[in-house]
PDB file of N, CA and C in Angstrom:
ATOM      1  N   MET A 991      61.533 120.094 116.384  1.00  0.00           N
ATOM      2  CA  MET A 991      60.461 119.313 116.981  1.00  0.00           C
ATOM      3  C   MET A 991      59.198 120.153 117.191  1.00  0.00           C
ATOM      4  N   GLN A 992      59.386 121.391 117.615  1.00  0.00           N
ATOM      5  CA  GLN A 992      58.240 122.267 117.851  1.00  0.00           C
ATOM      6  C   GLN A 992      57.497 122.575 116.550  1.00  0.00           C
ATOM      7  N   ILE A 993      58.240 122.674 115.458  1.00  0.00           N
ATOM      8  CA  ILE A 993      57.608 122.947 114.169  1.00  0.00           C
ATOM      9  C   ILE A 993      56.735 121.766 113.763  1.00  0.00           C
ATOM     10  N   ILE A 994      57.205 120.563 113.977  1.00  0.00           N
ATOM     11  CA  ILE A 994      56.423 119.377 113.632  1.00  0.00           C
ATOM     12  C   ILE A 994      55.144 119.316 114.462  1.00  0.00           C
ATOM     13  N   ILE A 995      55.240 119.666 115.722  1.00  0.00           N
ATOM     14  CA  ILE A 995      54.049 119.671 116.584  1.00  0.00           C
ATOM     15  C   ILE A 995      53.054 120.721 116.110  1.00  0.00           C
ATOM     16  N   MET A 996      53.524 121.907 115.776  1.00  0.00           N
ATOM     17  CA  MET A 996      52.633 122.970 115.300  1.00  0.00           C
ATOM     18  C   MET A 996      51.991 122.589 113.962  1.00  0.00           C
ATOM     19  N   LEU A 997      52.766 121.993 113.065  1.00  0.00           N
ATOM     20  CA  LEU A 997      52.199 121.547 111.791  1.00  0.00           C
ATOM     21  C   LEU A 997      51.172 120.439 112.014  1.00  0.00           C
ATOM     22  N   GLY A 998      51.427 119.550 112.951  1.00  0.00           N
ATOM     23  CA  GLY A 998      50.467 118.496 113.279  1.00  0.00           C
ATOM     24  C   GLY A 998      49.165 119.060 113.823  1.00  0.00           C
ATOM     25  N   ILE A 999      49.265 120.066 114.677  1.00  0.00           N
ATOM     26  CA  ILE A 999      48.063 120.706 115.224  1.00  0.00           C
ATOM     27  C   ILE A 999      47.280 121.406 114.117  1.00  0.00           C
ATOM     28  N   ALA A1000      47.989 122.113 113.248  1.00  0.00           N
ATOM     29  CA  ALA A1000      47.313 122.812 112.142  1.00  0.00           C
ATOM     30  C   ALA A1000      46.651 121.820 111.194  1.00  0.00           C
ATOM     31  N   LEU A1001      47.333 120.743 110.863  1.00  0.00           N
ATOM     32  CA  LEU A1001      46.772 119.732 109.975  1.00  0.00           C
ATOM     33  C   LEU A1001      45.538 119.079 110.595  1.00  0.00           C
ATOM     34  N   THR A1002      45.610 118.801 111.890  1.00  0.00           N
ATOM     35  CA  THR A1002      44.465 118.222 112.589  1.00  0.00           C
ATOM     36  C   THR A1002      43.269 119.166 112.562  1.00  0.00           C
ATOM     37  N   ALA A1003      43.507 120.447 112.785  1.00  0.00           N
ATOM     38  CA  ALA A1003      42.417 121.431 112.764  1.00  0.00           C
ATOM     39  C   ALA A1003      41.773 121.515 111.386  1.00  0.00           C
ATOM     40  N   VAL A1004      42.577 121.500 110.340  1.00  0.00           N
ATOM     41  CA  VAL A1004      42.046 121.567 108.977  1.00  0.00           C
ATOM     42  C   VAL A1004      41.229 120.323 108.663  1.00  0.00           C
ATOM     43  N   LEU A1005      41.741 119.151 109.002  1.00  0.00           N
ATOM     44  CA  LEU A1005      41.018 117.910 108.719  1.00  0.00           C
ATOM     45  C   LEU A1005      39.706 117.817 109.482  1.00  0.00           C
ATOM     46  N   VAL A1006      39.718 118.210 110.748  1.00  0.00           N
ATOM     47  CA  VAL A1006      38.484 118.177 111.539  1.00  0.00           C
ATOM     48  C   VAL A1006      37.448 119.129 110.944  1.00  0.00           C
ATOM     49  N   THR A1007      37.887 120.305 110.531  1.00  0.00           N
ATOM     50  CA  THR A1007      36.970 121.273 109.928  1.00  0.00           C
ATOM     51  C   THR A1007      36.395 120.746 108.619  1.00  0.00           C
ATOM     52  N   LEU A1008      37.229 120.165 107.770  1.00  0.00           N
ATOM     53  CA  LEU A1008      36.740 119.625 106.500  1.00  0.00           C
ATOM     54  C   LEU A1008      35.750 118.490 106.715  1.00  0.00           C
ATOM     55  N   LEU A1009      36.060 117.586 107.625  1.00  0.00           N
ATOM     56  CA  LEU A1009      35.147 116.474 107.894  1.00  0.00           C
ATOM     57  C   LEU A1009      33.821 116.961 108.463  1.00  0.00           C
ATOM     58  N   TYR A1010      33.867 117.911 109.393  1.00  0.00           N
ATOM     59  CA  TYR A1010      32.641 118.459 109.978  1.00  0.00           C
ATOM     60  C   TYR A1010      31.800 119.144 108.905  1.00  0.00           C
ATOM     61  N   ARG A1011      32.442 119.954 108.084  1.00  0.00           N
ATOM     62  CA  ARG A1011      31.709 120.694 107.051  1.00  0.00           C
ATOM     63  C   ARG A1011      31.097 119.748 106.024  1.00  0.00           C
ATOM     64  N   ASN A1012      31.840 118.731 105.615  1.00  0.00           N
ATOM     65  CA  ASN A1012      31.310 117.742 104.673  1.00  0.00           C
ATOM     66  C   ASN A1012      30.073 117.067 105.233  1.00  0.00           C
ATOM     67  N   GLN A1013      30.162 116.616 106.461  1.00  0.00           N
ATOM     68  CA  GLN A1013      29.039 115.910 107.088  1.00  0.00           C
ATOM     69  C   GLN A1013      27.837 116.830 107.243  1.00  0.00           C
ATOM     70  N   ARG A1014      28.065 118.036 107.719  1.00  0.00           N
ATOM     71  CA  ARG A1014      26.964 118.975 107.937  1.00  0.00           C
ATOM     72  C   ARG A1014      26.289 119.357 106.629  1.00  0.00           C
ATOM     73  N   ASP A1015      27.082 119.636 105.588  1.00  0.00           N
ATOM     74  CA  ASP A1015      26.498 120.006 104.302  1.00  0.00           C
ATOM     75  C   ASP A1015      25.675 118.867 103.713  1.00  0.00           C
ATOM     76  N   LYS A1016      26.191 117.653 103.792  1.00  0.00           N
ATOM     77  CA  LYS A1016      25.440 116.505 103.266  1.00  0.00           C
ATOM     78  C   LYS A1016      24.139 116.293 104.022  1.00  0.00           C
ATOM     79  N   GLU A1017      24.148 116.498 105.335  1.00  0.00           N
ATOM     80  CA  GLU A1017      22.910 116.376 106.120  1.00  0.00           C
ATOM     81  C   GLU A1017      21.909 117.446 105.717  1.00  0.00           C
ATOM     82  N   GLN A1018      22.371 118.680 105.528  1.00  0.00           N
ATOM     83  CA  GLN A1018      21.466 119.758 105.130  1.00  0.00           C
ATOM     84  C   GLN A1018      20.907 119.531 103.729  1.00  0.00           C
ATOM     85  N   LEU A1019      21.729 119.032 102.828  1.00  0.00           N
ATOM     86  CA  LEU A1019      21.251 118.757 101.471  1.00  0.00           C
ATOM     87  C   LEU A1019      20.231 117.624 101.471  1.00  0.00           C
ATOM     88  N   ALA A1020      20.465 116.605 102.271  1.00  0.00           N
ATOM     89  CA  ALA A1020      19.499 115.505 102.375  1.00  0.00           C
ATOM     90  C   ALA A1020      18.183 115.999 102.967  1.00  0.00           C
ATOM     91  N   ALA A1021      18.259 116.890 103.947  1.00  0.00           N
ATOM     92  CA  ALA A1021      17.045 117.446 104.536  1.00  0.00           C
ATOM     93  C   ALA A1021      16.294 118.291 103.512  1.00  0.00           C
ATOM     94  N   ARG A1022      17.016 119.032 102.689  1.00  0.00           N
ATOM     95  CA  ARG A1022      16.385 119.856 101.658  1.00  0.00           C
ATOM     96  C   ARG A1022      15.655 118.975 100.642  1.00  0.00           C
ATOM     97  N   VAL A1023      16.295 117.875 100.239  1.00  0.00           N
ATOM     98  CA  VAL A1023      15.660 116.948  99.294  1.00  0.00           C
ATOM     99  C   VAL A1023      14.431 116.313  99.936  1.00  0.00           C
ATOM    100  N   ALA A1024      14.504 115.984 101.219  1.00  0.00           N
ATOM    101  CA  ALA A1024      13.357 115.387 101.911  1.00  0.00           C
ATOM    102  C   ALA A1024      12.178 116.359 101.947  1.00  0.00           C
ATOM    103  N   THR A1025      12.454 117.664 102.107  1.00  0.00           N
ATOM    104  CA  THR A1025      11.353 118.636 102.108  1.00  0.00           C
ATOM    105  C   THR A1025      10.714 118.748 100.728  1.00  0.00           C
ATOM    106  N   LEU A1026      11.488 118.428  99.696  1.00  0.00           N
ATOM    107  CA  LEU A1026      10.943 118.431  98.338  1.00  0.00           C
ATOM    108  C   LEU A1026      10.239 117.121  98.007  1.00  0.00           C
ATOM    109  N   GLY A1027      10.233 116.203  98.948  1.00  0.00           N
ATOM    110  CA  GLY A1027       9.532 114.935  98.751  1.00  0.00           C
ATOM    111  C   GLY A1027      10.350 113.894  98.010  1.00  0.00           C
ATOM    112  N   GLY A1028      11.651 113.958  98.132  1.00  0.00           N
ATOM    113  CA  GLY A1028      12.496 113.020  97.412  1.00  0.00           C
ATOM    114  C   GLY A1028      13.455 112.275  98.315  1.00  0.00           C
ATOM    115  N   GLN A1029      14.308 111.490  97.667  1.00  0.00           N
ATOM    116  CA  GLN A1029      15.299 110.696  98.369  1.00  0.00           C
ATOM    117  C   GLN A1029      16.635 110.886  97.654  1.00  0.00           C
ATOM    118  N   VAL A1030      17.699 111.128  98.419  1.00  0.00           N
ATOM    119  CA  VAL A1030      19.019 111.367  97.848  1.00  0.00           C
ATOM    120  C   VAL A1030      19.587 110.077  97.264  1.00  0.00           C
ATOM    121  N   VAL A1031      20.094 110.186  96.049  1.00  0.00           N
ATOM    122  CA  VAL A1031      20.777 109.066  95.408  1.00  0.00           C
ATOM    123  C   VAL A1031      22.283 109.238  95.580  1.00  0.00           C
ATOM    124  N   ARG A1032      22.767 110.452  95.306  1.00  0.00           N
ATOM    125  CA  ARG A1032      24.199 110.723  95.399  1.00  0.00           C
ATOM    126  C   ARG A1032      24.433 112.203  95.607  1.00  0.00           C
ATOM    127  N   VAL A1033      25.394 112.526  96.468  1.00  0.00           N
ATOM    128  CA  VAL A1033      25.811 113.906  96.697  1.00  0.00           C
ATOM    129  C   VAL A1033      27.317 113.953  96.510  1.00  0.00           C
ATOM    130  N   ALA A1034      27.785 114.852  95.664  1.00  0.00           N
ATOM    131  CA  ALA A1034      29.215 114.969  95.414  1.00  0.00           C
ATOM    132  C   ALA A1034      29.606 116.438  95.317  1.00  0.00           C
ATOM    133  N   ARG A1035      30.710 116.777  95.943  1.00  0.00           N
ATOM    134  CA  ARG A1035      31.232 118.131  95.850  1.00  0.00           C
ATOM    135  C   ARG A1035      31.938 118.270  94.506  1.00  0.00           C
ATOM    136  N   THR A1036      31.682 119.378  93.819  1.00  0.00           N
ATOM    137  CA  THR A1036      32.298 119.605  92.513  1.00  0.00           C
ATOM    138  C   THR A1036      33.134 120.871  92.555  1.00  0.00           C
ATOM    139  N   LYS A1037      34.240 120.834  91.849  1.00  0.00           N
ATOM    140  CA  LYS A1037      35.094 122.013  91.770  1.00  0.00           C
ATOM    141  C   LYS A1037      35.021 122.668  90.397  1.00  0.00           C
ATOM    142  N   LYS A1038      34.633 121.879  89.395  1.00  0.00           N
ATOM    143  CA  LYS A1038      34.492 122.409  88.033  1.00  0.00           C
ATOM    144  C   LYS A1038      33.192 121.887  87.438  1.00  0.00           C
ATOM    145  N   GLY A1039      32.652 122.627  86.491  1.00  0.00           N
ATOM    146  CA  GLY A1039      31.469 122.182  85.777  1.00  0.00           C
ATOM    147  C   GLY A1039      30.161 122.441  86.502  1.00  0.00           C
ATOM    148  N   HIS A1040      30.150 123.352  87.455  1.00  0.00           N
ATOM    149  CA  HIS A1040      28.915 123.692  88.153  1.00  0.00           C
ATOM    150  C   HIS A1040      28.375 125.013  87.615  1.00  0.00           C
ATOM    151  N   PRO A1041      27.089 125.303  87.855  1.00  0.00           N
ATOM    152  CA  PRO A1041      26.480 126.506  87.272  1.00  0.00           C
ATOM    153  C   PRO A1041      26.712 127.790  88.069  1.00  0.00           C
ATOM    154  N   PHE A1042      27.529 127.764  89.097  1.00  0.00           N
ATOM    155  CA  PHE A1042      27.723 128.941  89.936  1.00  0.00           C
ATOM    156  C   PHE A1042      29.007 129.659  89.532  1.00  0.00           C
ATOM    157  N   SER A1043      28.867 130.898  89.144  1.00  0.00           N
ATOM    158  CA  SER A1043      30.048 131.671  88.741  1.00  0.00           C
ATOM    159  C   SER A1043      30.672 132.413  89.922  1.00  0.00           C
ATOM    160  N   ASP A1044      29.928 132.555  91.009  1.00  0.00           N
ATOM    161  CA  ASP A1044      30.401 133.372  92.124  1.00  0.00           C
ATOM    162  C   ASP A1044      30.976 132.552  93.282  1.00  0.00           C
ATOM    163  N   THR A1045      31.509 131.379  92.988  1.00  0.00           N
ATOM    164  CA  THR A1045      32.119 130.596  94.054  1.00  0.00           C
ATOM    165  C   THR A1045      33.495 131.152  94.352  1.00  0.00           C
ATOM    166  N   GLY A1046      33.828 131.136  95.591  1.00  0.00           N
ATOM    167  CA  GLY A1046      35.132 131.618  96.012  1.00  0.00           C
ATOM    168  C   GLY A1046      35.576 130.853  97.234  1.00  0.00           C
ATOM    169  N   ARG A1047      36.460 131.435  97.957  1.00  0.00           N
ATOM    170  CA  ARG A1047      36.973 130.774  99.142  1.00  0.00           C
ATOM    171  C   ARG A1047      35.854 130.585 100.160  1.00  0.00           C
ATOM    172  N   GLY A1048      35.683 129.355 100.614  1.00  0.00           N
ATOM    173  CA  GLY A1048      34.646 129.061 101.593  1.00  0.00           C
ATOM    174  C   GLY A1048      33.308 128.694 100.985  1.00  0.00           C
ATOM    175  N   TRP A1049      33.165 128.815  99.677  1.00  0.00           N
ATOM    176  CA  TRP A1049      31.928 128.454  98.993  1.00  0.00           C
ATOM    177  C   TRP A1049      32.130 127.110  98.338  1.00  0.00           C
ATOM    178  N   TRP A1050      31.247 126.164  98.612  1.00  0.00           N
ATOM    179  CA  TRP A1050      31.355 124.825  98.046  1.00  0.00           C
ATOM    180  C   TRP A1050      30.156 124.555  97.156  1.00  0.00           C
ATOM    181  N   ALA A1051      30.412 124.009  95.973  1.00  0.00           N
ATOM    182  CA  ALA A1051      29.349 123.622  95.046  1.00  0.00           C
ATOM    183  C   ALA A1051      29.139 122.115  95.153  1.00  0.00           C
ATOM    184  N   TRP A1052      27.870 121.719  95.180  1.00  0.00           N
ATOM    185  CA  TRP A1052      27.508 120.309  95.323  1.00  0.00           C
ATOM    186  C   TRP A1052      26.605 119.896  94.181  1.00  0.00           C
ATOM    187  N   ARG A1053      26.826 118.696  93.673  1.00  0.00           N
ATOM    188  CA  ARG A1053      25.943 118.073  92.688  1.00  0.00           C
ATOM    189  C   ARG A1053      25.078 117.077  93.459  1.00  0.00           C
ATOM    190  N   VAL A1054      23.763 117.291  93.420  1.00  0.00           N
ATOM    191  CA  VAL A1054      22.835 116.463  94.186  1.00  0.00           C
ATOM    192  C   VAL A1054      21.948 115.692  93.207  1.00  0.00           C
ATOM    193  N   GLU A1055      22.142 114.394  93.175  1.00  0.00           N
ATOM    194  CA  GLU A1055      21.284 113.522  92.374  1.00  0.00           C
ATOM    195  C   GLU A1055      20.263 112.919  93.318  1.00  0.00           C
ATOM    196  N   TRP A1056      18.981 113.109  92.972  1.00  0.00           N
ATOM    197  CA  TRP A1056      17.929 112.624  93.859  1.00  0.00           C
ATOM    198  C   TRP A1056      16.748 112.130  93.054  1.00  0.00           C
ATOM    199  N   ARG A1057      15.906 111.395  93.730  1.00  0.00           N
ATOM    200  CA  ARG A1057      14.759 110.757  93.087  1.00  0.00           C
ATOM    201  C   ARG A1057      13.489 111.187  93.818  1.00  0.00           C
ATOM    202  N   ASP A1058      12.518 111.668  93.049  1.00  0.00           N
ATOM    203  CA  ASP A1058      11.205 111.926  93.652  1.00  0.00           C
ATOM    204  C   ASP A1058      10.288 110.769  93.294  1.00  0.00           C
ATOM    205  N   ALA A1059       9.015 110.952  93.429  1.00  0.00           N
ATOM    206  CA  ALA A1059       8.073 109.850  93.229  1.00  0.00           C
ATOM    207  C   ALA A1059       8.115 109.277  91.813  1.00  0.00           C
ATOM    208  N   THR A1060       8.425 110.109  90.812  1.00  0.00           N
ATOM    209  CA  THR A1060       8.323 109.638  89.436  1.00  0.00           C
ATOM    210  C   THR A1060       9.630 109.637  88.658  1.00  0.00           C
ATOM    211  N   THR A1061      10.530 110.576  88.930  1.00  0.00           N
ATOM    212  CA  THR A1061      11.718 110.720  88.087  1.00  0.00           C
ATOM    213  C   THR A1061      12.994 110.919  88.899  1.00  0.00           C
ATOM    214  N   ASP A1062      14.119 110.705  88.215  1.00  0.00           N
ATOM    215  CA  ASP A1062      15.418 111.064  88.783  1.00  0.00           C
ATOM    216  C   ASP A1062      15.679 112.523  88.458  1.00  0.00           C
ATOM    217  N   ARG A1063      16.261 113.226  89.398  1.00  0.00           N
ATOM    218  CA  ARG A1063      16.512 114.652  89.204  1.00  0.00           C
ATOM    219  C   ARG A1063      17.964 114.985  89.516  1.00  0.00           C
ATOM    220  N   LEU A1064      18.415 116.107  88.981  1.00  0.00           N
ATOM    221  CA  LEU A1064      19.748 116.622  89.249  1.00  0.00           C
ATOM    222  C   LEU A1064      19.597 118.062  89.700  1.00  0.00           C
ATOM    223  N   SER A1065      20.173 118.363  90.846  1.00  0.00           N
ATOM    224  CA  SER A1065      20.147 119.725  91.370  1.00  0.00           C
ATOM    225  C   SER A1065      21.561 120.129  91.746  1.00  0.00           C
ATOM    226  N   TRP A1066      21.738 121.426  91.875  1.00  0.00           N
ATOM    227  CA  TRP A1066      23.018 121.980  92.282  1.00  0.00           C
ATOM    228  C   TRP A1066      22.792 122.824  93.524  1.00  0.00           C
ATOM    229  N   ALA A1067      23.732 122.772  94.453  1.00  0.00           N
ATOM    230  CA  ALA A1067      23.628 123.558  95.676  1.00  0.00           C
ATOM    231  C   ALA A1067      24.941 124.274  95.923  1.00  0.00           C
ATOM    232  N   LEU A1068      24.834 125.454  96.481  1.00  0.00           N
ATOM    233  CA  LEU A1068      26.000 126.239  96.860  1.00  0.00           C
ATOM    234  C   LEU A1068      25.936 126.441  98.367  1.00  0.00           C
ATOM    235  N   THR A1069      26.984 126.032  99.074  1.00  0.00           N
ATOM    236  CA  THR A1069      26.982 126.141 100.527  1.00  0.00           C
ATOM    237  C   THR A1069      28.134 127.007 101.014  1.00  0.00           C
ATOM    238  N   THR A1070      27.927 127.580 102.192  1.00  0.00           N
ATOM    239  CA  THR A1070      28.971 128.335 102.878  1.00  0.00           C
ATOM    240  C   THR A1070      29.042 127.821 104.304  1.00  0.00           C
ATOM    241  N   ARG A1071      29.795 128.509 105.137  1.00  0.00           N
ATOM    242  CA  ARG A1071      29.882 128.105 106.546  1.00  0.00           C
ATOM    243  C   ARG A1071      28.520 128.153 107.222  1.00  0.00           C
ATOM    244  N   GLU A1072      27.648 129.034 106.767  1.00  0.00           N
ATOM    245  CA  GLU A1072      26.331 129.193 107.386  1.00  0.00           C
ATOM    246  C   GLU A1072      25.326 128.159 106.911  1.00  0.00           C
ATOM    247  N   GLY A1073      25.571 127.498 105.802  1.00  0.00           N
ATOM    248  CA  GLY A1073      24.639 126.502 105.286  1.00  0.00           C
ATOM    249  C   GLY A1073      24.381 126.698 103.806  1.00  0.00           C
ATOM    250  N   ILE A1074      23.238 126.217 103.349  1.00  0.00           N
ATOM    251  CA  ILE A1074      22.887 126.292 101.930  1.00  0.00           C
ATOM    252  C   ILE A1074      22.529 127.733 101.578  1.00  0.00           C
ATOM    253  N   LYS A1075      23.212 128.275 100.573  1.00  0.00           N
ATOM    254  CA  LYS A1075      22.945 129.627 100.134  1.00  0.00           C
ATOM    255  C   LYS A1075      22.125 129.684  98.857  1.00  0.00           C
ATOM    256  N   GLU A1076      22.305 128.671  97.993  1.00  0.00           N
ATOM    257  CA  GLU A1076      21.563 128.681  96.738  1.00  0.00           C
ATOM    258  C   GLU A1076      21.292 127.249  96.303  1.00  0.00           C
ATOM    259  N   TRP A1077      20.117 127.057  95.697  1.00  0.00           N
ATOM    260  CA  TRP A1077      19.701 125.747  95.210  1.00  0.00           C
ATOM    261  C   TRP A1077      19.165 125.920  93.804  1.00  0.00           C
ATOM    262  N   ARG A1078      19.696 125.149  92.861  1.00  0.00           N
ATOM    263  CA  ARG A1078      19.228 125.224  91.478  1.00  0.00           C
ATOM    264  C   ARG A1078      18.835 123.846  90.982  1.00  0.00           C
ATOM    265  N   ASP A1079      17.711 123.788  90.301  1.00  0.00           N
ATOM    266  CA  ASP A1079      17.256 122.526  89.710  1.00  0.00           C
ATOM    267  C   ASP A1079      17.614 122.490  88.246  1.00  0.00           C
TER     268      ASP A1079
END
């Protein structure tokens, strides 16, 4: 019984951390697009097919599709626990 309780606590901690990080990263990416004068169309976390070779544990790559005044754009972002570390257009 104690093992089930400990596993439940660990699972809860992992899920809360993932949800918090997802929400925070998406907010920061939307703010970054807003500073560039655009509007976010879609933000998706990618595990393969991104331009970052130095991703590792704790580094998340994001595909950011956004629209500025004239065109649709595609950007890539690399985030860590501290926030956005790299942005590529």
